[in-house]
PDB file of C-alpha atoms in Angstrom:
ATOM      1  CA  MET A   1     -41.526   2.593  25.831  1.00  0.00           C
ATOM      2  CA  ARG A   2     -43.803   4.289  28.201  1.00  0.00           C
ATOM      3  CA  ASP A   3     -43.555   6.443  31.240  1.00  0.00           C
ATOM      4  CA  LEU A   4     -45.398   5.911  34.609  1.00  0.00           C
ATOM      5  CA  GLN A   5     -46.510   9.353  36.257  1.00  0.00           C
ATOM      6  CA  ILE A   6     -47.598   9.875  39.516  1.00  0.00           C
ATOM      7  CA  VAL A   7     -49.467  12.719  40.825  1.00  0.00           C
ATOM      8  CA  GLN A   8     -49.886  12.584  44.788  1.00  0.00           C
ATOM      9  CA  TRP A   9     -52.484  14.665  46.368  1.00  0.00           C
ATOM     10  CA  SER A  10     -53.217  14.028  50.268  1.00  0.00           C
ATOM     11  CA  ASP A  11     -56.518  11.618  49.674  1.00  0.00           C
ATOM     12  CA  TYR A  12     -56.051  11.276  46.219  1.00  0.00           C
ATOM     13  CA  SER A  13     -53.202   9.764  43.758  1.00  0.00           C
ATOM     14  CA  LEU A  14     -53.583   9.990  39.573  1.00  0.00           C
ATOM     15  CA  LYS A  15     -51.529   7.718  37.694  1.00  0.00           C
ATOM     16  CA  SER A  16     -50.869   8.277  33.874  1.00  0.00           C
ATOM     17  CA  CYS A  17     -49.051   6.235  31.478  1.00  0.00           C
ATOM     18  CA  THR A  18     -48.053   7.794  28.289  1.00  0.00           C
ATOM     19  CA  ASP A  19     -45.625   7.541  25.237  1.00  0.00           C
ATOM     20  CA  VAL A  20     -46.065  10.558  23.412  1.00  0.00           C
ATOM     21  CA  VAL A  21     -43.391  12.410  24.697  1.00  0.00           C
ATOM     22  CA  HIS A  22     -40.858   9.596  24.042  1.00  0.00           C
ATOM     23  CA  MET A  23     -41.997   9.289  20.895  1.00  0.00           C
ATOM     24  CA  CYS A  24     -41.608  12.903  20.061  1.00  0.00           C
ATOM     25  CA  THR A  25     -37.858  12.805  22.005  1.00  0.00           C
ATOM     26  CA  GLU A  26     -36.842   9.883  19.577  1.00  0.00           C
ATOM     27  CA  ALA A  27     -38.085  11.271  16.667  1.00  0.00           C
ATOM     28  CA  ILE A  28     -36.254  14.637  17.050  1.00  0.00           C
ATOM     29  CA  ARG A  29     -32.903  12.649  17.608  1.00  0.00           C
ATOM     30  CA  GLN A  30     -33.349  10.725  14.139  1.00  0.00           C
ATOM     31  CA  ALA A  31     -34.319  13.992  12.408  1.00  0.00           C
ATOM     32  CA  PHE A  32     -30.846  15.379  14.131  1.00  0.00           C
ATOM     33  CA  ARG A  33     -29.023  12.176  12.899  1.00  0.00           C
ATOM     34  CA  TYR A  34     -30.361  12.553   9.542  1.00  0.00           C
ATOM     35  CA  TYR A  35     -29.501  16.230   9.109  1.00  0.00           C
ATOM     36  CA  HIS A  36     -25.999  15.955  10.376  1.00  0.00           C
ATOM     37  CA  ILE A  37     -25.199  13.244   8.256  1.00  0.00           C
ATOM     38  CA  LEU A  38     -26.492  15.252   5.317  1.00  0.00           C
ATOM     39  CA  LEU A  39     -24.451  18.180   6.688  1.00  0.00           C
ATOM     40  CA  MET A  40     -21.567  16.000   6.573  1.00  0.00           C
ATOM     41  CA  LEU A  41     -21.919  14.763   3.531  1.00  0.00           C
ATOM     42  CA  ILE A  42     -22.080  18.196   1.848  1.00  0.00           C
ATOM     43  CA  LEU A  43     -19.614  20.056   4.075  1.00  0.00           C
ATOM     44  CA  PHE A  44     -16.570  17.299   4.452  1.00  0.00           C
ATOM     45  CA  PHE A  45     -16.964  14.490   2.161  1.00  0.00           C
ATOM     46  CA  LEU A  46     -18.306  15.979  -1.098  1.00  0.00           C
ATOM     47  CA  PRO A  47     -15.399  18.807  -0.854  1.00  0.00           C
ATOM     48  CA  GLY A  48     -12.872  16.196   0.226  1.00  0.00           C
ATOM     49  CA  VAL A  49     -13.922  14.224  -3.087  1.00  0.00           C
ATOM     50  CA  VAL A  50     -14.154  17.064  -5.343  1.00  0.00           C
ATOM     51  CA  MET A  51     -10.668  18.253  -3.822  1.00  0.00           C
ATOM     52  CA  VAL A  52      -9.003  14.987  -4.330  1.00  0.00           C
ATOM     53  CA  LEU A  53     -10.310  14.710  -7.938  1.00  0.00           C
ATOM     54  CA  ALA A  54      -9.202  18.309  -9.009  1.00  0.00           C
ATOM     55  CA  TYR A  55      -5.785  17.774  -7.798  1.00  0.00           C
ATOM     56  CA  ALA A  56      -5.695  14.313  -9.142  1.00  0.00           C
ATOM     57  CA  VAL A  57      -6.240  16.017 -12.503  1.00  0.00           C
ATOM     58  CA  ILE A  58      -3.974  18.867 -12.284  1.00  0.00           C
ATOM     59  CA  VAL A  59      -1.172  16.459 -10.939  1.00  0.00           C
ATOM     60  CA  TRP A  60      -1.854  13.898 -14.020  1.00  0.00           C
ATOM     61  CA  LYS A  61      -1.515  17.064 -16.567  1.00  0.00           C
ATOM     62  CA  LEU A  62       0.994  18.559 -15.049  1.00  0.00           C
ATOM     63  CA  TRP A  63       3.207  15.301 -14.799  1.00  0.00           C
ATOM     64  CA  CYS A  64       2.108  13.026 -17.288  1.00  0.00           C
ATOM     65  CA  VAL A  65       0.634  15.366 -20.410  1.00  0.00           C
ATOM     66  CA  ARG A  66       3.765  17.909 -20.023  1.00  0.00           C
ATOM     67  CA  GLY A  67       6.064  15.440 -19.224  1.00  0.00           C
ATOM     68  CA  SER A  68       5.692  13.503 -22.101  1.00  0.00           C
ATOM     69  CA  SER A  69       5.856  16.670 -23.986  1.00  0.00           C
ATOM     70  CA  LEU A  70       9.105  17.725 -22.702  1.00  0.00           C
ATOM     71  CA  SER A  71      12.241  16.613 -24.157  1.00  0.00           C
ATOM     72  CA  GLU A  72      14.507  14.223 -22.222  1.00  0.00           C
ATOM     73  CA  ASN A  73      17.196  17.161 -21.620  1.00  0.00           C
ATOM     74  CA  GLN A  74      14.810  19.102 -19.886  1.00  0.00           C
ATOM     75  CA  PRO A  75      16.232  21.934 -17.025  1.00  0.00           C
ATOM     76  CA  GLN A  76      16.034  20.337 -13.523  1.00  0.00           C
ATOM     77  CA  GLN A  77      14.004  23.381 -12.444  1.00  0.00           C
ATOM     78  CA  HIS A  78      10.930  21.855 -14.430  1.00  0.00           C
ATOM     79  CA  LEU A  79      11.239  18.669 -12.363  1.00  0.00           C
ATOM     80  CA  GLN A  80      11.608  20.875  -9.047  1.00  0.00           C
ATOM     81  CA  ALA A  81       8.460  22.476  -9.917  1.00  0.00           C
ATOM     82  CA  ARG A  82       6.056  19.710 -10.699  1.00  0.00           C
ATOM     83  CA  ARG A  83       7.503  18.167  -7.359  1.00  0.00           C
ATOM     84  CA  LYS A  84       6.542  21.325  -5.367  1.00  0.00           C
ATOM     85  CA  VAL A  85       3.135  20.950  -7.195  1.00  0.00           C
ATOM     86  CA  VAL A  86       2.516  17.454  -6.074  1.00  0.00           C
ATOM     87  CA  VAL A  87       3.790  18.048  -2.795  1.00  0.00           C
ATOM     88  CA  MET A  88       1.683  21.076  -2.195  1.00  0.00           C
ATOM     89  CA  THR A  89      -1.360  19.101  -3.112  1.00  0.00           C
ATOM     90  CA  ALA A  90      -0.676  16.481  -0.868  1.00  0.00           C
ATOM     91  CA  VAL A  91      -0.246  18.814   2.066  1.00  0.00           C
ATOM     92  CA  VAL A  92      -3.488  20.679   1.359  1.00  0.00           C
ATOM     93  CA  LEU A  93      -5.341  17.583   1.033  1.00  0.00           C
ATOM     94  CA  ALA A  94      -4.069  16.029   4.266  1.00  0.00           C
ATOM     95  CA  ALA A  95      -4.678  19.146   6.161  1.00  0.00           C
ATOM     96  CA  PHE A  96      -8.019  19.350   5.447  1.00  0.00           C
ATOM     97  CA  PHE A  97      -8.820  15.912   6.411  1.00  0.00           C
ATOM     98  CA  VAL A  98      -6.777  16.489   9.595  1.00  0.00           C
ATOM     99  CA  CYS A  99      -8.638  19.337  10.680  1.00  0.00           C
ATOM    100  CA  TRP A 100     -12.180  18.321   9.915  1.00  0.00           C
ATOM    101  CA  SER A 101     -11.795  14.820  10.976  1.00  0.00           C
ATOM    102  CA  PRO A 102     -12.260  15.163  14.708  1.00  0.00           C
ATOM    103  CA  LEU A 103     -15.217  17.809  14.367  1.00  0.00           C
ATOM    104  CA  ASN A 104     -17.090  14.902  12.339  1.00  0.00           C
ATOM    105  CA  ALA A 105     -16.135  12.171  14.253  1.00  0.00           C
ATOM    106  CA  ILE A 106     -17.492  13.462  17.623  1.00  0.00           C
ATOM    107  CA  MET A 107     -20.590  14.936  15.851  1.00  0.00           C
ATOM    108  CA  LEU A 108     -21.219  11.343  14.620  1.00  0.00           C
ATOM    109  CA  TYR A 109     -20.445   9.784  18.255  1.00  0.00           C
ATOM    110  CA  ASN A 110     -22.451  12.389  19.799  1.00  0.00           C
ATOM    111  CA  HIS A 111     -25.864  11.546  18.105  1.00  0.00           C
ATOM    112  CA  PHE A 112     -25.459   7.901  17.289  1.00  0.00           C
ATOM    113  CA  LYS A 113     -24.222   6.573  21.060  1.00  0.00           C
ATOM    114  CA  LYS A 114     -26.841   5.270  23.215  1.00  0.00           C
ATOM    115  CA  GLU A 115     -29.200   8.095  24.922  1.00  0.00           C
ATOM    116  CA  GLN A 116     -28.209   6.981  28.302  1.00  0.00           C
ATOM    117  CA  GLN A 117     -24.334   6.939  27.544  1.00  0.00           C
ATOM    118  CA  GLU A 118     -22.624  10.322  28.267  1.00  0.00           C
ATOM    119  CA  MET A 119     -19.957  11.972  26.368  1.00  0.00           C
ATOM    120  CA  PRO A 120     -16.746  11.151  27.792  1.00  0.00           C
ATOM    121  CA  LYS A 121     -14.794  14.241  29.772  1.00  0.00           C
ATOM    122  CA  TRP A 122     -11.768  14.202  27.214  1.00  0.00           C
ATOM    123  CA  ILE A 123     -14.125  15.167  24.268  1.00  0.00           C
ATOM    124  CA  GLU A 124     -15.810  17.755  26.268  1.00  0.00           C
ATOM    125  CA  ALA A 125     -12.490  19.256  27.460  1.00  0.00           C
ATOM    126  CA  ALA A 126     -10.990  19.250  23.909  1.00  0.00           C
ATOM    127  CA  LEU A 127     -14.299  20.369  21.805  1.00  0.00           C
ATOM    128  CA  PHE A 128     -13.043  24.181  21.723  1.00  0.00           C
ATOM    129  CA  TRP A 129      -9.659  22.749  20.335  1.00  0.00           C
ATOM    130  CA  VAL A 130     -11.899  20.509  18.085  1.00  0.00           C
ATOM    131  CA  TYR A 131     -13.732  23.786  16.645  1.00  0.00           C
ATOM    132  CA  PHE A 132     -10.816  25.850  16.635  1.00  0.00           C
ATOM    133  CA  LEU A 133      -8.888  23.213  14.218  1.00  0.00           C
ATOM    134  CA  ALA A 134     -11.882  22.885  11.788  1.00  0.00           C
ATOM    135  CA  TYR A 135     -11.847  26.700  11.700  1.00  0.00           C
ATOM    136  CA  PHE A 136      -8.057  27.078  10.996  1.00  0.00           C
ATOM    137  CA  ASN A 137      -8.024  25.141   7.720  1.00  0.00           C
ATOM    138  CA  SER A 138      -9.176  28.142   6.670  1.00  0.00           C
ATOM    139  CA  ALA A 139      -6.641  30.489   7.373  1.00  0.00           C
ATOM    140  CA  LEU A 140      -4.151  27.548   6.984  1.00  0.00           C
ATOM    141  CA  ASN A 141      -4.756  27.327   3.264  1.00  0.00           C
ATOM    142  CA  PRO A 142      -3.274  30.505   2.157  1.00  0.00           C
ATOM    143  CA  LEU A 143      -0.220  29.951   4.169  1.00  0.00           C
ATOM    144  CA  LEU A 144       0.701  26.696   2.525  1.00  0.00           C
ATOM    145  CA  TYR A 145      -0.116  27.902  -1.027  1.00  0.00           C
ATOM    146  CA  GLY A 146       2.187  30.666  -0.305  1.00  0.00           C
ATOM    147  CA  GLY A 147       4.819  28.775   1.729  1.00  0.00           C
ATOM    148  CA  PHE A 148       5.232  26.418  -1.419  1.00  0.00           C
ATOM    149  CA  SER A 149       5.928  29.600  -3.549  1.00  0.00           C
ATOM    150  CA  ASP A 150       9.347  30.982  -3.972  1.00  0.00           C
ATOM    151  CA  ASN A 151       8.426  34.502  -4.893  1.00  0.00           C
ATOM    152  CA  PHE A 152       6.282  34.541  -1.785  1.00  0.00           C
ATOM    153  CA  ARG A 153       9.048  33.715   0.453  1.00  0.00           C
ATOM    154  CA  GLN A 154      11.152  35.924  -1.076  1.00  0.00           C
ATOM    155  CA  GLY A 155       9.147  38.905  -1.020  1.00  0.00           C
ATOM    156  CA  PHE A 156       7.487  37.758   2.694  1.00  0.00           C
ATOM    157  CA  ARG A 157      11.648  38.133   3.548  1.00  0.00           C
ATOM    158  CA  LEU A 158      12.355  41.372   1.963  1.00  0.00           C
ATOM    159  CA  PHE A 159       9.152  42.664   3.506  1.00  0.00           C
ATOM    160  CA  CYS A 160      10.312  41.424   7.258  1.00  0.00           C
ATOM    161  CA  ARG A 161      14.103  43.269   6.481  1.00  0.00           C
ATOM    162  CA  THR A 162      12.402  46.346   5.268  1.00  0.00           C
ATOM    163  CA  LEU A 163      10.123  46.376   8.488  1.00  0.00           C
ATOM    164  CA  CYS A 164      13.459  46.104  10.742  1.00  0.00           C
ATOM    165  CA  ARG A 165      15.410  48.219   8.949  1.00  0.00           C
ATOM    166  CA  THR A 166      12.843  50.837   9.271  1.00  0.00           C
ATOM    167  CA  SER A 167      11.746  49.801  12.997  1.00  0.00           C
ATOM    168  CA  GLY A 168      15.681  50.155  13.745  1.00  0.00           C
ATOM    169  CA  ARG A 169      15.973  53.630  12.317  1.00  0.00           C
ATOM    170  CA  ALA A 170      12.571  55.117  13.963  1.00  0.00           C
ATOM    171  CA  GLU A 171      14.785  54.103  17.155  1.00  0.00           C
ATOM    172  CA  ARG A 172      17.938  55.712  16.414  1.00  0.00           C
ATOM    173  CA  PRO A 173      18.245  59.468  17.581  1.00  0.00           C
ATOM    174  CA  SER A 174      18.453  61.995  14.825  1.00  0.00           C
ATOM    175  CA  TYR A 175      21.529  63.602  14.600  1.00  0.00           C
ATOM    176  CA  GLN A 176      23.415  66.110  12.056  1.00  0.00           C
ATOM    177  CA  ALA A 177      27.338  65.411  11.255  1.00  0.00           C
ATOM    178  CA  PRO A 178      29.031  68.508  10.868  1.00  0.00           C
ATOM    179  CA  ALA A 179      32.006  66.609   8.640  1.00  0.00           C
ATOM    180  CA  GLU A 180      30.738  67.548   5.792  1.00  0.00           C
ATOM    181  CA  HIS A 181      30.349  71.233   6.326  1.00  0.00           C
ATOM    182  CA  HIS A 182      33.567  71.503   7.620  1.00  0.00           C
ATOM    183  CA  THR A 183      34.994  69.564   4.576  1.00  0.00           C
ATOM    184  CA  VAL A 184      33.081  72.129   2.032  1.00  0.00           C
ATOM    185  CA  THR A 185      34.480  75.144   4.023  1.00  0.00           C
ATOM    186  CA  LEU A 186      38.037  74.004   3.944  1.00  0.00           C
ATOM    187  CA  ARG A 187      37.682  73.239   0.593  1.00  0.00           C
ATOM    188  CA  LEU A 188      36.394  76.728  -0.527  1.00  0.00           C
ATOM    189  CA  SER A 189      39.405  78.531   1.668  1.00  0.00           C
ATOM    190  CA  ASN A 190      41.899  76.319   0.142  1.00  0.00           C
ATOM    191  CA  THR A 191      40.613  77.846  -3.342  1.00  0.00           C
ATOM    192  CA  LEU A 192      40.449  81.042  -2.286  1.00  0.00           C
ATOM    193  CA  GLN A 193      44.189  80.831  -1.210  1.00  0.00           C
ATOM    194  CA  ASN A 194      45.301  79.783  -4.555  1.00  0.00           C
ATOM    195  CA  SER A 195      43.881  81.989  -6.414  1.00  0.00           C
ATOM    196  CA  GLN A 196      44.996  84.836  -4.363  1.00  0.00           C
ATOM    197  CA  HIS A 197      48.692  83.255  -4.479  1.00  0.00           C
ATOM    198  CA  ARG A 198      48.202  83.382  -8.297  1.00  0.00           C
ATOM    199  CA  ARG A 199      46.936  87.105  -8.637  1.00  0.00           C
ATOM    200  CA  ALA A 200      50.252  88.286  -6.478  1.00  0.00           C
ATOM    201  CA  SER A 201      52.560  86.269  -8.159  1.00  0.00           C
ATOM    202  CA  SER A 202      50.962  87.539 -11.560  1.00  0.00           C
ATOM    203  CA  ALA A 203      51.200  91.093 -10.129  1.00  0.00           C
ATOM    204  CA  LYS A 204      54.610  90.573  -9.531  1.00  0.00           C
ATOM    205  CA  THR A 205      55.709  89.509 -13.083  1.00  0.00           C
TER     206      THR A 205
END
Protein backbone atom coordinates (compact mmCIF):
# COMPACT_ATOMS: atom_id res chain seq x y z
CA MET A 1 0.00 0.00 0.00
CA ARG A 2 1.42 3.36 -1.08
CA ASP A 3 0.88 6.99 -0.15
CA LEU A 4 0.89 9.79 -2.70
CA GLN A 5 2.09 13.07 -1.20
CA ILE A 6 1.96 16.35 -3.14
CA VAL A 7 3.75 19.49 -1.99
CA GLN A 8 2.48 22.50 -3.93
CA TRP A 9 4.37 25.75 -4.36
CA SER A 10 3.34 28.73 -6.39
CA ASP A 11 5.29 27.67 -9.47
CA TYR A 12 6.22 24.08 -8.70
CA SER A 13 4.64 20.91 -7.31
CA LEU A 14 6.55 17.99 -5.79
CA LYS A 15 5.05 14.52 -5.89
CA SER A 16 6.34 11.61 -3.85
CA CYS A 17 5.06 8.08 -3.43
CA THR A 18 6.21 6.07 -0.43
CA ASP A 19 5.19 2.99 1.48
CA VAL A 20 7.78 3.03 4.28
CA VAL A 21 5.44 4.62 6.81
CA HIS A 22 2.73 2.07 6.19
CA MET A 23 5.19 -0.78 6.50
CA CYS A 24 6.33 0.54 9.88
CA THR A 25 2.77 1.06 11.06
CA GLU A 26 1.73 -2.45 10.06
CA ALA A 27 4.82 -3.92 11.70
CA ILE A 28 4.06 -2.07 14.93
CA ARG A 29 0.44 -3.21 14.86
CA GLN A 30 1.56 -6.79 14.31
CA ALA A 31 4.02 -6.54 17.19
CA PHE A 32 1.28 -5.21 19.46
CA ARG A 33 -0.95 -8.10 18.47
CA TYR A 34 1.67 -10.67 19.40
CA TYR A 35 2.45 -8.78 22.60
CA HIS A 36 -1.17 -8.74 23.78
CA ILE A 37 -1.69 -12.36 22.80
CA LEU A 38 1.35 -13.32 24.88
CA LEU A 39 0.14 -11.10 27.71
CA MET A 40 -3.28 -12.72 27.61
CA LEU A 41 -1.79 -16.19 27.69
CA ILE A 42 0.43 -15.37 30.67
CA LEU A 43 -2.03 -13.30 32.72
CA PHE A 44 -5.38 -14.88 31.86
CA PHE A 45 -5.35 -18.31 30.27
CA LEU A 46 -2.36 -19.75 32.14
CA PRO A 47 -3.61 -18.68 35.62
CA GLY A 48 -7.07 -19.92 34.70
CA VAL A 49 -5.77 -23.35 33.70
CA VAL A 50 -3.58 -23.56 36.82
CA MET A 51 -6.52 -22.61 39.06
CA VAL A 52 -8.81 -25.15 37.42
CA LEU A 53 -6.25 -27.95 37.78
CA ALA A 54 -5.31 -27.03 41.36
CA TYR A 55 -8.90 -26.79 42.56
CA ALA A 56 -9.79 -29.98 40.72
CA VAL A 57 -7.02 -31.84 42.57
CA ILE A 58 -8.16 -30.36 45.90
CA VAL A 59 -11.78 -31.36 45.32
CA TRP A 60 -10.78 -34.82 44.10
CA LYS A 61 -8.62 -35.51 47.16
CA LEU A 62 -11.17 -34.06 49.53
CA TRP A 63 -14.21 -35.75 48.05
CA CYS A 64 -12.93 -39.03 46.66
CA VAL A 65 -9.87 -40.03 48.66
CA ARG A 66 -11.04 -38.90 52.08
CA GLY A 67 -14.60 -39.88 51.29
CA SER A 68 -13.60 -43.48 50.65
CA SER A 69 -11.62 -43.66 53.90
CA LEU A 70 -14.54 -42.47 56.02
CA SER A 71 -17.18 -44.86 57.23
CA GLU A 72 -20.74 -44.91 55.99
CA ASN A 73 -21.99 -43.45 59.27
CA GLN A 74 -19.90 -40.30 58.98
CA PRO A 75 -21.30 -37.15 60.54
CA GLN A 76 -23.35 -34.79 58.45
CA GLN A 77 -20.88 -32.00 59.23
CA HIS A 78 -18.18 -33.62 57.07
CA LEU A 79 -20.50 -33.73 54.07
CA GLN A 80 -21.52 -30.11 54.54
CA ALA A 81 -17.89 -29.01 54.90
CA ARG A 82 -16.89 -30.76 51.69
CA ARG A 83 -19.82 -29.30 49.81
CA LYS A 84 -18.79 -25.84 50.99
CA VAL A 85 -15.30 -26.37 49.62
CA VAL A 86 -16.66 -27.47 46.25
CA VAL A 87 -19.02 -24.50 46.04
CA MET A 88 -16.25 -22.11 47.12
CA THR A 89 -13.87 -23.34 44.41
CA ALA A 90 -16.58 -23.02 41.76
CA VAL A 91 -17.44 -19.47 42.88
CA VAL A 92 -13.77 -18.38 42.94
CA LEU A 93 -13.16 -19.74 39.45
CA ALA A 94 -16.35 -18.16 38.11
CA ALA A 95 -15.40 -14.80 39.65
CA PHE A 96 -11.96 -14.93 38.03
CA PHE A 97 -13.28 -15.60 34.53
CA VAL A 98 -16.20 -13.18 34.84
CA CYS A 99 -13.97 -10.33 36.05
CA TRP A 100 -11.15 -10.76 33.52
CA SER A 101 -12.97 -11.95 30.39
CA PRO A 102 -14.44 -8.55 29.33
CA LEU A 103 -11.06 -6.80 29.41
CA ASN A 104 -9.32 -9.52 27.41
CA ALA A 105 -12.15 -9.65 24.89
CA ILE A 106 -11.93 -5.89 24.32
CA MET A 107 -8.15 -6.08 23.94
CA LEU A 108 -8.49 -8.82 21.32
CA TYR A 109 -11.16 -6.90 19.45
CA ASN A 110 -9.11 -3.70 19.49
CA HIS A 111 -5.98 -5.29 18.06
CA PHE A 112 -7.62 -7.56 15.48
CA LYS A 113 -10.22 -5.19 14.07
CA LYS A 114 -9.65 -3.43 10.79
CA GLU A 115 -7.61 -0.26 10.85
CA GLN A 116 -10.43 1.84 9.44
CA GLN A 117 -12.99 0.37 11.84
CA GLU A 118 -13.71 2.48 14.90
CA MET A 119 -14.31 1.25 18.41
CA PRO A 120 -18.04 1.18 19.29
CA LYS A 121 -19.21 3.98 21.53
CA TRP A 122 -20.63 1.68 24.21
CA ILE A 123 -17.23 -0.01 24.62
CA GLU A 124 -15.53 3.34 25.15
CA ALA A 125 -18.18 4.28 27.72
CA ALA A 126 -17.83 0.98 29.60
CA LEU A 127 -14.04 0.83 29.46
CA PHE A 128 -13.60 2.28 32.96
CA TRP A 129 -15.90 -0.32 34.50
CA VAL A 130 -14.23 -3.10 32.54
CA TYR A 131 -10.86 -2.19 34.06
CA PHE A 132 -12.47 -1.75 37.48
CA LEU A 133 -14.06 -5.20 37.27
CA ALA A 134 -10.74 -6.81 36.37
CA TYR A 135 -8.84 -5.17 39.24
CA PHE A 136 -11.72 -5.77 41.66
CA ASN A 137 -11.14 -9.50 41.38
CA SER A 138 -8.10 -9.20 43.66
CA ALA A 139 -10.21 -7.53 46.35
CA LEU A 140 -13.08 -9.98 45.84
CA ASN A 141 -11.11 -13.16 46.55
CA PRO A 142 -10.54 -12.51 50.30
CA LEU A 143 -14.25 -11.76 50.71
CA LEU A 144 -15.17 -15.01 48.98
CA TYR A 145 -12.73 -17.09 51.05
CA GLY A 146 -13.89 -15.43 54.26
CA GLY A 147 -17.57 -15.60 53.37
CA PHE A 148 -17.49 -19.39 53.18
CA SER A 149 -15.77 -19.69 56.59
CA ASP A 150 -18.02 -20.04 59.63
CA ASN A 151 -15.32 -18.71 61.95
CA PHE A 152 -14.87 -15.63 59.78
CA ARG A 153 -18.59 -14.91 59.71
CA GLN A 154 -18.94 -15.34 63.47
CA GLY A 155 -15.92 -13.14 64.12
CA PHE A 156 -17.21 -10.48 61.74
CA ARG A 157 -20.62 -10.46 63.41
CA LEU A 158 -18.99 -10.17 66.83
CA PHE A 159 -16.85 -7.31 65.57
CA CYS A 160 -19.88 -5.45 64.21
CA ARG A 161 -21.81 -5.94 67.46
CA THR A 162 -18.88 -4.75 69.55
CA LEU A 163 -18.42 -1.75 67.29
CA CYS A 164 -22.11 -0.84 67.54
CA ARG A 165 -22.08 -1.19 71.34
CA THR A 166 -18.95 0.91 71.65
CA SER A 167 -20.36 3.67 69.46
CA GLY A 168 -23.66 3.56 71.38
CA ARG A 169 -21.92 3.93 74.73
CA ALA A 170 -19.85 6.81 73.44
CA GLU A 171 -22.97 8.70 72.39
CA ARG A 172 -24.72 8.30 75.80
CA PRO A 173 -24.10 11.07 78.39
CA SER A 174 -22.05 10.03 81.39
CA TYR A 175 -23.79 10.25 84.77
CA GLN A 176 -23.41 8.85 88.30
CA ALA A 177 -26.23 6.96 89.93
CA PRO A 178 -26.60 7.97 93.62
CA ALA A 179 -28.80 4.98 94.47
CA GLU A 180 -25.91 2.77 95.58
CA HIS A 181 -24.53 5.54 97.83
CA HIS A 182 -27.87 5.93 99.61
CA THR A 183 -28.22 2.18 99.98
CA VAL A 184 -24.83 1.87 101.64
CA THR A 185 -25.54 4.83 103.94
CA LEU A 186 -28.91 3.38 104.90
CA ARG A 187 -27.38 0.02 105.72
CA LEU A 188 -24.65 1.62 107.85
CA SER A 189 -27.16 3.73 109.77
CA ASN A 190 -29.36 0.68 110.41
CA THR A 191 -26.34 -1.24 111.67
CA LEU A 192 -25.38 1.58 114.08
CA GLN A 193 -28.92 1.81 115.41
CA ASN A 194 -29.08 -1.93 116.02
CA SER A 195 -25.75 -1.92 117.86
CA GLN A 196 -26.81 1.01 120.06
CA HIS A 197 -30.10 -0.70 120.83
CA ARG A 198 -28.27 -3.87 121.88
CA ARG A 199 -25.92 -1.92 124.15
CA ALA A 200 -28.84 -0.15 125.82
CA SER A 201 -30.68 -3.40 126.43
CA SER A 202 -27.56 -5.06 127.85
CA ALA A 203 -26.95 -2.08 130.20
CA LYS A 204 -30.47 -2.33 131.60
CA THR A 205 -30.03 -6.00 132.32
